[in-house]
Amino acid sequence: MNVPIILAGGVGSRVGADKPKQFIEVLGKPVLVYTIEAFQNHPEIDAIEVVCIESHIDYLKELIEEYNLDKVKWICKGGVDFQHSVINGVNNLRNELNDDDIVLVHYGASPFVTSDIISDAIRVCKDKGNSSPAISSPLLLGSNDGDKSLNWIDRDQVMILNAPQCFKYSYVTELFDEAIEKDLLDKVEPHTTTLMYLMGREIYLSKSNQLNIKITTKEDIDLFKGYVLMRQNENK
């Protein structure tokens, strides 16, 4: 099975809205629904889990019914940060998945993801055990030295990682079990990829593109609105 764990447990205060950013409506539909639909409509996806902020679980259930998101099989409560939300989602599936099943960890506020990105992430994960979509930086890079930049950074030496981050189920359960046993969760920024770097794990890269971003600011909401309108015009 290929099962996305869609993270909708955050507040997203930088967007400046009166609701969590994944529930902000764009052209009458919540961002989270667009994200779930990307996986709902993908032929390689078998079932979906959503890790949701507790205050919005009932609303999420209403959206699942309204938009006929019938691949959503599990809902569980979010954690205090990204990493603990992933752990909650992984643990909620312990009696549901086999070792060789694949989980795809994805942000609920990352609706730009496309079918080919999902497919390639699954392909690489099947072969290597894990994967993360990644691109090299399209922009020039420099060091951050206060109010100035003193050093050029070779952009060919840097990759921008995004989502879905994919893992064979046995890999991610072992990763978190070891991290908890060694008390590593609070040693790095609370993301699965940073934890993997700390633990000396290799991250295998799969296909991505510049649009595959997580909505973080109000400008990102505007960008996504334009993206939706563009897609609607293409399909006329």
JSON list of C-alpha atoms in Angstrom, two decimals:
[
{"chain": "A", "resi": 1, "resn": "MET", "atom": "CA", "xyz": [0.00, 0.00, 0.00]},
{"chain": "A", "resi": 2, "resn": "ASN", "atom": "CA", "xyz": [0.97, 3.62, -0.59]},
{"chain": "A", "resi": 3, "resn": "VAL", "atom": "CA", "xyz": [-0.46, 5.82, 2.17]},
{"chain": "A", "resi": 4, "resn": "PRO", "atom": "CA", "xyz": [0.02, 9.58, 2.48]},
{"chain": "A", "resi": 5, "resn": "ILE", "atom": "CA", "xyz": [0.22, 11.02, 5.99]},
{"chain": "A", "resi": 6, "resn": "ILE", "atom": "CA", "xyz": [-1.11, 14.53, 5.38]},
{"chain": "A", "resi": 7, "resn": "LEU", "atom": "CA", "xyz": [-0.15, 16.93, 8.16]},
{"chain": "A", "resi": 8, "resn": "ALA", "atom": "CA", "xyz": [-2.85, 19.45, 9.03]},
{"chain": "A", "resi": 9, "resn": "GLY", "atom": "CA", "xyz": [-1.96, 19.98, 12.67]},
{"chain": "A", "resi": 10, "resn": "GLY", "atom": "CA", "xyz": [-0.42, 23.45, 12.53]},
{"chain": "A", "resi": 11, "resn": "VAL", "atom": "CA", "xyz": [-1.75, 26.97, 13.03]},
{"chain": "A", "resi": 12, "resn": "GLY", "atom": "CA", "xyz": [0.23, 28.81, 10.35]},
{"chain": "A", "resi": 13, "resn": "SER", "atom": "CA", "xyz": [0.33, 32.21, 12.05]},
{"chain": "A", "resi": 14, "resn": "ARG", "atom": "CA", "xyz": [2.56, 33.82, 9.39]},
{"chain": "A", "resi": 15, "resn": "VAL", "atom": "CA", "xyz": [-0.34, 33.81, 6.92]},
{"chain": "A", "resi": 16, "resn": "GLY", "atom": "CA", "xyz": [-2.15, 36.26, 9.19]},
{"chain": "A", "resi": 17, "resn": "ALA", "atom": "CA", "xyz": [-5.58, 34.63, 8.85]},
{"chain": "A", "resi": 18, "resn": "ASP", "atom": "CA", "xyz": [-8.21, 33.92, 11.50]},
{"chain": "A", "resi": 19, "resn": "LYS", "atom": "CA", "xyz": [-7.96, 30.17, 10.90]},
{"chain": "A", "resi": 20, "resn": "PRO", "atom": "CA", "xyz": [-5.19, 27.59, 10.33]},
{"chain": "A", "resi": 21, "resn": "LYS", "atom": "CA", "xyz": [-3.72, 28.15, 6.88]},
{"chain": "A", "resi": 22, "resn": "GLN", "atom": "CA", "xyz": [-4.63, 24.67, 5.63]},
{"chain": "A", "resi": 23, "resn": "PHE", "atom": "CA", "xyz": [-8.31, 25.58, 6.12]},
{"chain": "A", "resi": 24, "resn": "ILE", "atom": "CA", "xyz": [-8.19, 28.95, 4.35]},
{"chain": "A", "resi": 25, "resn": "GLU", "atom": "CA", "xyz": [-10.54, 28.91, 1.37]},
{"chain": "A", "resi": 26, "resn": "VAL", "atom": "CA", "xyz": [-9.23, 29.57, -2.13]},
{"chain": "A", "resi": 27, "resn": "LEU", "atom": "CA", "xyz": [-12.01, 30.06, -4.69]},
{"chain": "A", "resi": 28, "resn": "GLY", "atom": "CA", "xyz": [-14.48, 28.55, -2.24]},
{"chain": "A", "resi": 29, "resn": "LYS", "atom": "CA", "xyz": [-12.49, 25.42, -1.32]},
{"chain": "A", "resi": 30, "resn": "PRO", "atom": "CA", "xyz": [-10.11, 24.93, 1.65]},
{"chain": "A", "resi": 31, "resn": "VAL", "atom": "CA", "xyz": [-6.42, 24.54, 0.81]},
{"chain": "A", "resi": 32, "resn": "LEU", "atom": "CA", "xyz": [-6.37, 21.18, 2.62]},
{"chain": "A", "resi": 33, "resn": "VAL", "atom": "CA", "xyz": [-9.03, 19.80, 0.28]},
{"chain": "A", "resi": 34, "resn": "TYR", "atom": "CA", "xyz": [-6.90, 20.68, -2.77]},
{"chain": "A", "resi": 35, "resn": "THR", "atom": "CA", "xyz": [-3.98, 18.88, -1.13]},
{"chain": "A", "resi": 36, "resn": "ILE", "atom": "CA", "xyz": [-5.97, 15.76, -0.29]},
{"chain": "A", "resi": 37, "resn": "GLU", "atom": "CA", "xyz": [-7.44, 15.70, -3.81]},
{"chain": "A", "resi": 38, "resn": "ALA", "atom": "CA", "xyz": [-3.94, 15.51, -5.31]},
{"chain": "A", "resi": 39, "resn": "PHE", "atom": "CA", "xyz": [-3.56, 12.14, -3.57]},
{"chain": "A", "resi": 40, "resn": "GLN", "atom": "CA", "xyz": [-7.21, 11.10, -3.80]},
{"chain": "A", "resi": 41, "resn": "ASN", "atom": "CA", "xyz": [-6.98, 11.32, -7.60]},
{"chain": "A", "resi": 42, "resn": "HIS", "atom": "CA", "xyz": [-3.62, 9.55, -7.91]},
{"chain": "A", "resi": 43, "resn": "PRO", "atom": "CA", "xyz": [-3.95, 5.92, -9.10]},
{"chain": "A", "resi": 44, "resn": "GLU", "atom": "CA", "xyz": [-1.04, 4.66, -6.97]},
{"chain": "A", "resi": 45, "resn": "ILE", "atom": "CA", "xyz": [-2.52, 5.92, -3.69]},
{"chain": "A", "resi": 46, "resn": "ASP", "atom": "CA", "xyz": [-4.47, 3.29, -1.77]},
{"chain": "A", "resi": 47, "resn": "ALA", "atom": "CA", "xyz": [-5.59, 5.11, 1.39]},
{"chain": "A", "resi": 48, "resn": "ILE", "atom": "CA", "xyz": [-4.96, 8.43, 3.16]},
{"chain": "A", "resi": 49, "resn": "GLU", "atom": "CA", "xyz": [-4.39, 9.48, 6.76]},
{"chain": "A", "resi": 50, "resn": "VAL", "atom": "CA", "xyz": [-4.84, 13.09, 7.91]},
{"chain": "A", "resi": 51, "resn": "VAL", "atom": "CA", "xyz": [-3.13, 14.32, 11.08]},
{"chain": "A", "resi": 52, "resn": "CYS", "atom": "CA", "xyz": [-5.35, 17.23, 12.10]},
{"chain": "A", "resi": 53, "resn": "ILE", "atom": "CA", "xyz": [-5.35, 20.06, 14.61]},
{"chain": "A", "resi": 54, "resn": "GLU", "atom": "CA", "xyz": [-7.77, 18.85, 17.29]},
{"chain": "A", "resi": 55, "resn": "SER", "atom": "CA", "xyz": [-10.08, 21.88, 17.09]},
{"chain": "A", "resi": 56, "resn": "HIS", "atom": "CA", "xyz": [-10.83, 21.18, 13.40]},
{"chain": "A", "resi": 57, "resn": "ILE", "atom": "CA", "xyz": [-11.30, 17.39, 13.34]},
{"chain": "A", "resi": 58, "resn": "ASP", "atom": "CA", "xyz": [-15.10, 17.59, 13.15]},
{"chain": "A", "resi": 59, "resn": "TYR", "atom": "CA", "xyz": [-14.84, 20.17, 10.35]},
{"chain": "A", "resi": 60, "resn": "LEU", "atom": "CA", "xyz": [-12.39, 17.91, 8.51]},
{"chain": "A", "resi": 61, "resn": "LYS", "atom": "CA", "xyz": [-14.91, 15.06, 8.68]},
{"chain": "A", "resi": 62, "resn": "GLU", "atom": "CA", "xyz": [-17.51, 17.36, 7.11]},
{"chain": "A", "resi": 63, "resn": "LEU", "atom": "CA", "xyz": [-15.10, 18.26, 4.29]},
{"chain": "A", "resi": 64, "resn": "ILE", "atom": "CA", "xyz": [-14.31, 14.60, 3.63]},
{"chain": "A", "resi": 65, "resn": "GLU", "atom": "CA", "xyz": [-18.00, 13.89, 3.17]},
{"chain": "A", "resi": 66, "resn": "GLU", "atom": "CA", "xyz": [-18.71, 17.08, 1.18]},
{"chain": "A", "resi": 67, "resn": "TYR", "atom": "CA", "xyz": [-15.91, 16.50, -1.34]},
{"chain": "A", "resi": 68, "resn": "ASN", "atom": "CA", "xyz": [-16.23, 12.69, -1.43]},
{"chain": "A", "resi": 69, "resn": "LEU", "atom": "CA", "xyz": [-12.66, 12.10, -0.27]},
{"chain": "A", "resi": 70, "resn": "ASP", "atom": "CA", "xyz": [-13.27, 8.40, 0.19]},
{"chain": "A", "resi": 71, "resn": "LYS", "atom": "CA", "xyz": [-9.60, 7.39, 0.32]},
{"chain": "A", "resi": 72, "resn": "VAL", "atom": "CA", "xyz": [-9.27, 9.14, 3.71]},
{"chain": "A", "resi": 73, "resn": "LYS", "atom": "CA", "xyz": [-9.35, 6.13, 6.01]},
{"chain": "A", "resi": 74, "resn": "TRP", "atom": "CA", "xyz": [-7.74, 7.50, 9.19]},
{"chain": "A", "resi": 75, "resn": "ILE", "atom": "CA", "xyz": [-7.76, 10.79, 11.11]},
{"chain": "A", "resi": 76, "resn": "CYS", "atom": "CA", "xyz": [-5.59, 11.38, 14.16]},
{"chain": "A", "resi": 77, "resn": "LYS", "atom": "CA", "xyz": [-4.68, 14.34, 16.36]},
{"chain": "A", "resi": 78, "resn": "GLY", "atom": "CA", "xyz": [-1.68, 16.55, 15.58]},
{"chain": "A", "resi": 79, "resn": "GLY", "atom": "CA", "xyz": [1.36, 16.92, 17.82]},
{"chain": "A", "resi": 80, "resn": "VAL", "atom": "CA", "xyz": [3.17, 19.93, 19.29]},
{"chain": "A", "resi": 81, "resn": "ASP", "atom": "CA", "xyz": [5.29, 20.33, 16.15]},
{"chain": "A", "resi": 82, "resn": "PHE", "atom": "CA", "xyz": [5.87, 18.79, 12.70]},
{"chain": "A", "resi": 83, "resn": "GLN", "atom": "CA", "xyz": [7.94, 15.89, 13.99]},
{"chain": "A", "resi": 84, "resn": "HIS", "atom": "CA", "xyz": [5.51, 14.88, 16.74]},
{"chain": "A", "resi": 85, "resn": "SER", "atom": "CA", "xyz": [2.63, 15.10, 14.27]},
{"chain": "A", "resi": 86, "resn": "VAL", "atom": "CA", "xyz": [4.50, 12.69, 11.99]},
{"chain": "A", "resi": 87, "resn": "ILE", "atom": "CA", "xyz": [5.12, 10.39, 14.95]},
{"chain": "A", "resi": 88, "resn": "ASN", "atom": "CA", "xyz": [1.42, 10.47, 15.85]},
{"chain": "A", "resi": 89, "resn": "GLY", "atom": "CA", "xyz": [0.52, 9.60, 12.27]},
{"chain": "A", "resi": 90, "resn": "VAL", "atom": "CA", "xyz": [3.08, 6.80, 12.05]},
{"chain": "A", "resi": 91, "resn": "ASN", "atom": "CA", "xyz": [2.03, 5.31, 15.39]},
{"chain": "A", "resi": 92, "resn": "ASN", "atom": "CA", "xyz": [-1.63, 5.44, 14.43]},
{"chain": "A", "resi": 93, "resn": "LEU", "atom": "CA", "xyz": [-0.83, 3.11, 11.52]},
{"chain": "A", "resi": 94, "resn": "ARG", "atom": "CA", "xyz": [1.20, 0.52, 13.47]},
{"chain": "A", "resi": 95, "resn": "ASN", "atom": "CA", "xyz": [-1.51, -2.14, 13.29]},
{"chain": "A", "resi": 96, "resn": "GLU", "atom": "CA", "xyz": [-2.64, -1.13, 9.79]},
{"chain": "A", "resi": 97, "resn": "LEU", "atom": "CA", "xyz": [0.44, -1.31, 7.54]},
{"chain": "A", "resi": 98, "resn": "ASN", "atom": "CA", "xyz": [3.08, -3.87, 6.63]},
{"chain": "A", "resi": 99, "resn": "ASP", "atom": "CA", "xyz": [6.83, -3.24, 6.71]},
{"chain": "A", "resi": 100, "resn": "ASP", "atom": "CA", "xyz": [7.10, -2.78, 2.94]},
{"chain": "A", "resi": 101, "resn": "ASP", "atom": "CA", "xyz": [4.15, -0.41, 2.65]},
{"chain": "A", "resi": 102, "resn": "ILE", "atom": "CA", "xyz": [5.08, 3.20, 1.84]},
{"chain": "A", "resi": 103, "resn": "VAL", "atom": "CA", "xyz": [4.01, 6.30, 3.75]},
{"chain": "A", "resi": 104, "resn": "LEU", "atom": "CA", "xyz": [4.23, 9.70, 2.07]},
{"chain": "A", "resi": 105, "resn": "VAL", "atom": "CA", "xyz": [4.59, 12.51, 4.61]},
{"chain": "A", "resi": 106, "resn": "HIS", "atom": "CA", "xyz": [3.08, 15.66, 3.13]},
{"chain": "A", "resi": 107, "resn": "TYR", "atom": "CA", "xyz": [2.12, 19.12, 4.36]},
{"chain": "A", "resi": 108, "resn": "GLY", "atom": "CA", "xyz": [-1.59, 19.88, 4.35]},
{"chain": "A", "resi": 109, "resn": "ALA", "atom": "CA", "xyz": [-0.69, 23.36, 3.14]},
{"chain": "A", "resi": 110, "resn": "SER", "atom": "CA", "xyz": [1.28, 22.07, 0.12]},
{"chain": "A", "resi": 111, "resn": "PRO", "atom": "CA", "xyz": [-1.41, 21.88, -2.56]},
{"chain": "A", "resi": 112, "resn": "PHE", "atom": "CA", "xyz": [0.90, 22.50, -5.53]},
{"chain": "A", "resi": 113, "resn": "VAL", "atom": "CA", "xyz": [2.12, 18.88, -5.58]},
{"chain": "A", "resi": 114, "resn": "THR", "atom": "CA", "xyz": [1.57, 17.14, -8.92]},
{"chain": "A", "resi": 115, "resn": "SER", "atom": "CA", "xyz": [0.94, 13.56, -9.99]},
{"chain": "A", "resi": 116, "resn": "ASP", "atom": "CA", "xyz": [4.41, 13.09, -11.47]},
{"chain": "A", "resi": 117, "resn": "ILE", "atom": "CA", "xyz": [6.09, 14.29, -8.26]},
{"chain": "A", "resi": 118, "resn": "ILE", "atom": "CA", "xyz": [4.07, 11.78, -6.23]},
{"chain": "A", "resi": 119, "resn": "SER", "atom": "CA", "xyz": [4.85, 8.97, -8.68]},
{"chain": "A", "resi": 120, "resn": "ASP", "atom": "CA", "xyz": [8.59, 9.60, -8.68]},
{"chain": "A", "resi": 121, "resn": "ALA", "atom": "CA", "xyz": [8.73, 9.84, -4.89]},
{"chain": "A", "resi": 122, "resn": "ILE", "atom": "CA", "xyz": [7.09, 6.41, -4.67]},
{"chain": "A", "resi": 123, "resn": "ARG", "atom": "CA", "xyz": [9.41, 4.99, -7.35]},
{"chain": "A", "resi": 124, "resn": "VAL", "atom": "CA", "xyz": [12.59, 6.10, -5.57]},
{"chain": "A", "resi": 125, "resn": "CYS", "atom": "CA", "xyz": [11.31, 5.01, -2.16]},
{"chain": "A", "resi": 126, "resn": "LYS", "atom": "CA", "xyz": [10.51, 1.52, -3.44]},
{"chain": "A", "resi": 127, "resn": "ASP", "atom": "CA", "xyz": [14.10, 1.21, -4.62]},
{"chain": "A", "resi": 128, "resn": "LYS", "atom": "CA", "xyz": [15.99, 3.01, -1.84]},
{"chain": "A", "resi": 129, "resn": "GLY", "atom": "CA", "xyz": [13.74, 2.87, 1.24]},
{"chain": "A", "resi": 130, "resn": "ASN", "atom": "CA", "xyz": [13.18, 6.61, 1.45]},
{"chain": "A", "resi": 131, "resn": "SER", "atom": "CA", "xyz": [12.90, 9.64, -0.83]},
{"chain": "A", "resi": 132, "resn": "SER", "atom": "CA", "xyz": [12.34, 13.38, -0.84]},
{"chain": "A", "resi": 133, "resn": "PRO", "atom": "CA", "xyz": [11.43, 15.57, -3.82]},
{"chain": "A", "resi": 134, "resn": "ALA", "atom": "CA", "xyz": [14.23, 18.07, -4.37]},
{"chain": "A", "resi": 135, "resn": "ILE", "atom": "CA", "xyz": [15.46, 20.73, -6.77]},
{"chain": "A", "resi": 136, "resn": "SER", "atom": "CA", "xyz": [18.63, 22.77, -7.01]},
{"chain": "A", "resi": 137, "resn": "SER", "atom": "CA", "xyz": [18.22, 26.47, -6.28]},
{"chain": "A", "resi": 138, "resn": "PRO", "atom": "CA", "xyz": [17.18, 28.54, -9.32]},
{"chain": "A", "resi": 139, "resn": "LEU", "atom": "CA", "xyz": [18.55, 31.66, -7.60]},
{"chain": "A", "resi": 140, "resn": "LEU", "atom": "CA", "xyz": [22.01, 32.90, -6.66]},
{"chain": "A", "resi": 141, "resn": "LEU", "atom": "CA", "xyz": [22.92, 32.01, -3.07]},
{"chain": "A", "resi": 142, "resn": "GLY", "atom": "CA", "xyz": [24.96, 33.97, -0.54]},
{"chain": "A", "resi": 143, "resn": "SER", "atom": "CA", "xyz": [25.75, 33.71, 3.15]},
{"chain": "A", "resi": 144, "resn": "ASN", "atom": "CA", "xyz": [23.62, 35.51, 5.75]},
{"chain": "A", "resi": 145, "resn": "ASP", "atom": "CA", "xyz": [25.99, 37.73, 7.71]},
{"chain": "A", "resi": 146, "resn": "GLY", "atom": "CA", "xyz": [23.69, 40.15, 9.50]},
{"chain": "A", "resi": 147, "resn": "ASP", "atom": "CA", "xyz": [22.83, 43.05, 7.19]},
{"chain": "A", "resi": 148, "resn": "LYS", "atom": "CA", "xyz": [25.29, 41.87, 4.54]},
{"chain": "A", "resi": 149, "resn": "SER", "atom": "CA", "xyz": [26.47, 38.79, 2.67]},
{"chain": "A", "resi": 150, "resn": "LEU", "atom": "CA", "xyz": [30.16, 37.94, 2.62]},
{"chain": "A", "resi": 151, "resn": "ASN", "atom": "CA", "xyz": [30.36, 34.58, 0.88]},
{"chain": "A", "resi": 152, "resn": "TRP", "atom": "CA", "xyz": [29.01, 33.10, -2.33]},
{"chain": "A", "resi": 153, "resn": "ILE", "atom": "CA", "xyz": [27.44, 29.65, -2.02]},
{"chain": "A", "resi": 154, "resn": "ASP", "atom": "CA", "xyz": [27.64, 27.28, -4.99]},
{"chain": "A", "resi": 155, "resn": "ARG", "atom": "CA", "xyz": [23.99, 26.50, -5.72]},
{"chain": "A", "resi": 156, "resn": "ASP", "atom": "CA", "xyz": [24.99, 23.22, -7.36]},
{"chain": "A", "resi": 157, "resn": "GLN", "atom": "CA", "xyz": [26.05, 22.05, -3.90]},
{"chain": "A", "resi": 158, "resn": "VAL", "atom": "CA", "xyz": [22.65, 22.80, -2.33]},
{"chain": "A", "resi": 159, "resn": "MET", "atom": "CA", "xyz": [19.31, 21.05, -2.78]},
{"chain": "A", "resi": 160, "resn": "ILE", "atom": "CA", "xyz": [15.90, 22.39, -1.76]},
{"chain": "A", "resi": 161, "resn": "LEU", "atom": "CA", "xyz": [13.93, 19.55, -0.18]},
{"chain": "A", "resi": 162, "resn": "ASN", "atom": "CA", "xyz": [10.15, 19.54, -0.11]},
{"chain": "A", "resi": 163, "resn": "ALA", "atom": "CA", "xyz": [7.33, 16.99, 0.04]},
{"chain": "A", "resi": 164, "resn": "PRO", "atom": "CA", "xyz": [6.04, 14.31, 0.01]},
{"chain": "A", "resi": 165, "resn": "GLN", "atom": "CA", "xyz": [8.87, 12.73, 1.97]},
{"chain": "A", "resi": 166, "resn": "CYS", "atom": "CA", "xyz": [8.46, 8.98, 1.48]},
{"chain": "A", "resi": 167, "resn": "PHE", "atom": "CA", "xyz": [9.50, 6.07, 3.65]},
{"chain": "A", "resi": 168, "resn": "LYS", "atom": "CA", "xyz": [8.99, 2.35, 3.73]},
{"chain": "A", "resi": 169, "resn": "TYR", "atom": "CA", "xyz": [6.95, 1.85, 6.87]},
{"chain": "A", "resi": 170, "resn": "SER", "atom": "CA", "xyz": [9.59, -0.31, 8.58]},
{"chain": "A", "resi": 171, "resn": "TYR", "atom": "CA", "xyz": [12.20, 2.38, 7.89]},
{"chain": "A", "resi": 172, "resn": "VAL", "atom": "CA", "xyz": [10.28, 5.26, 9.46]},
{"chain": "A", "resi": 173, "resn": "THR", "atom": "CA", "xyz": [9.15, 3.28, 12.52]},
{"chain": "A", "resi": 174, "resn": "GLU", "atom": "CA", "xyz": [12.72, 2.15, 13.18]},
{"chain": "A", "resi": 175, "resn": "LEU", "atom": "CA", "xyz": [13.97, 5.72, 12.64]},
{"chain": "A", "resi": 176, "resn": "PHE", "atom": "CA", "xyz": [11.66, 7.20, 15.26]},
{"chain": "A", "resi": 177, "resn": "ASP", "atom": "CA", "xyz": [12.07, 4.31, 17.70]},
{"chain": "A", "resi": 178, "resn": "GLU", "atom": "CA", "xyz": [15.85, 4.82, 17.61]},
{"chain": "A", "resi": 179, "resn": "ALA", "atom": "CA", "xyz": [15.56, 8.61, 17.87]},
{"chain": "A", "resi": 180, "resn": "ILE", "atom": "CA", "xyz": [13.28, 8.38, 20.91]},
{"chain": "A", "resi": 181, "resn": "GLU", "atom": "CA", "xyz": [15.50, 5.76, 22.57]},
{"chain": "A", "resi": 182, "resn": "LYS", "atom": "CA", "xyz": [18.58, 8.01, 22.08]},
{"chain": "A", "resi": 183, "resn": "ASP", "atom": "CA", "xyz": [16.68, 11.19, 23.07]},
{"chain": "A", "resi": 184, "resn": "LEU", "atom": "CA", "xyz": [17.40, 12.91, 19.76]},
{"chain": "A", "resi": 185, "resn": "LEU", "atom": "CA", "xyz": [14.07, 14.54, 18.92]},
{"chain": "A", "resi": 186, "resn": "ASP", "atom": "CA", "xyz": [14.88, 17.84, 20.64]},
{"chain": "A", "resi": 187, "resn": "LYS", "atom": "CA", "xyz": [18.44, 18.04, 19.28]},
{"chain": "A", "resi": 188, "resn": "VAL", "atom": "CA", "xyz": [17.51, 19.42, 15.84]},
{"chain": "A", "resi": 189, "resn": "GLU", "atom": "CA", "xyz": [14.86, 21.50, 14.10]},
{"chain": "A", "resi": 190, "resn": "PRO", "atom": "CA", "xyz": [11.69, 19.38, 14.37]},
{"chain": "A", "resi": 191, "resn": "HIS", "atom": "CA", "xyz": [11.59, 17.86, 10.89]},
{"chain": "A", "resi": 192, "resn": "THR", "atom": "CA", "xyz": [12.06, 14.29, 9.79]},
{"chain": "A", "resi": 193, "resn": "THR", "atom": "CA", "xyz": [14.78, 15.20, 7.30]},
{"chain": "A", "resi": 194, "resn": "THR", "atom": "CA", "xyz": [16.86, 17.12, 9.87]},
{"chain": "A", "resi": 195, "resn": "LEU", "atom": "CA", "xyz": [16.56, 14.14, 12.20]},
{"chain": "A", "resi": 196, "resn": "MET", "atom": "CA", "xyz": [17.81, 11.87, 9.43]},
{"chain": "A", "resi": 197, "resn": "TYR", "atom": "CA", "xyz": [20.84, 14.12, 8.87]},
{"chain": "A", "resi": 198, "resn": "LEU", "atom": "CA", "xyz": [21.61, 14.06, 12.61]},
{"chain": "A", "resi": 199, "resn": "MET", "atom": "CA", "xyz": [21.40, 10.26, 12.62]},
{"chain": "A", "resi": 200, "resn": "GLY", "atom": "CA", "xyz": [23.71, 9.96, 9.58]},
{"chain": "A", "resi": 201, "resn": "ARG", "atom": "CA", "xyz": [20.99, 8.67, 7.26]},
{"chain": "A", "resi": 202, "resn": "GLU", "atom": "CA", "xyz": [21.07, 9.20, 3.50]},
{"chain": "A", "resi": 203, "resn": "ILE", "atom": "CA", "xyz": [18.14, 11.00, 1.88]},
{"chain": "A", "resi": 204, "resn": "TYR", "atom": "CA", "xyz": [17.48, 9.87, -1.68]},
{"chain": "A", "resi": 205, "resn": "LEU", "atom": "CA", "xyz": [16.26, 12.55, -4.06]},
{"chain": "A", "resi": 206, "resn": "SER", "atom": "CA", "xyz": [13.26, 12.37, -6.37]},
{"chain": "A", "resi": 207, "resn": "LYS", "atom": "CA", "xyz": [11.68, 14.69, -8.91]},
{"chain": "A", "resi": 208, "resn": "SER", "atom": "CA", "xyz": [10.23, 18.06, -7.94]},
{"chain": "A", "resi": 209, "resn": "ASN", "atom": "CA", "xyz": [9.72, 21.56, -9.37]},
{"chain": "A", "resi": 210, "resn": "GLN", "atom": "CA", "xyz": [9.83, 25.20, -8.30]},
{"chain": "A", "resi": 211, "resn": "LEU", "atom": "CA", "xyz": [6.07, 25.39, -7.71]},
{"chain": "A", "resi": 212, "resn": "ASN", "atom": "CA", "xyz": [6.02, 22.54, -5.20]},
{"chain": "A", "resi": 213, "resn": "ILE", "atom": "CA", "xyz": [6.07, 24.82, -2.15]},
{"chain": "A", "resi": 214, "resn": "LYS", "atom": "CA", "xyz": [4.38, 24.91, 1.24]},
{"chain": "A", "resi": 215, "resn": "ILE", "atom": "CA", "xyz": [2.02, 27.84, 1.74]},
{"chain": "A", "resi": 216, "resn": "THR", "atom": "CA", "xyz": [3.60, 29.99, 4.43]},
{"chain": "A", "resi": 217, "resn": "THR", "atom": "CA", "xyz": [2.65, 33.62, 3.74]},
{"chain": "A", "resi": 218, "resn": "LYS", "atom": "CA", "xyz": [-0.33, 35.56, 2.41]},
{"chain": "A", "resi": 219, "resn": "GLU", "atom": "CA", "xyz": [1.56, 35.96, -0.88]},
{"chain": "A", "resi": 220, "resn": "ASP", "atom": "CA", "xyz": [1.66, 32.17, -1.21]},
{"chain": "A", "resi": 221, "resn": "ILE", "atom": "CA", "xyz": [-2.13, 32.08, -0.91]},
{"chain": "A", "resi": 222, "resn": "ASP", "atom": "CA", "xyz": [-2.38, 34.61, -3.75]},
{"chain": "A", "resi": 223, "resn": "LEU", "atom": "CA", "xyz": [0.05, 32.53, -5.81]},
{"chain": "A", "resi": 224, "resn": "PHE", "atom": "CA", "xyz": [-2.02, 29.41, -5.29]},
{"chain": "A", "resi": 225, "resn": "LYS", "atom": "CA", "xyz": [-5.21, 31.23, -6.29]},
{"chain": "A", "resi": 226, "resn": "GLY", "atom": "CA", "xyz": [-3.56, 32.20, -9.57]},
{"chain": "A", "resi": 227, "resn": "TYR", "atom": "CA", "xyz": [-2.34, 28.63, -10.03]},
{"chain": "A", "resi": 228, "resn": "VAL", "atom": "CA", "xyz": [-5.87, 27.23, -9.57]},
{"chain": "A", "resi": 229, "resn": "LEU", "atom": "CA", "xyz": [-7.32, 29.74, -12.03]},
{"chain": "A", "resi": 230, "resn": "MET", "atom": "CA", "xyz": [-4.63, 28.83, -14.56]},
{"chain": "A", "resi": 231, "resn": "ARG", "atom": "CA", "xyz": [-5.44, 25.12, -14.25]},
{"chain": "A", "resi": 232, "resn": "GLN", "atom": "CA", "xyz": [-9.15, 25.81, -14.58]},
{"chain": "A", "resi": 233, "resn": "ASN", "atom": "CA", "xyz": [-8.55, 27.76, -17.80]},
{"chain": "A", "resi": 234, "resn": "GLU", "atom": "CA", "xyz": [-6.38, 24.96, -19.18]},
{"chain": "A", "resi": 235, "resn": "ASN", "atom": "CA", "xyz": [-9.18, 22.46, -18.60]},
{"chain": "A", "resi": 236, "resn": "LYS", "atom": "CA", "xyz": [-11.88, 24.49, -20.37]}
]
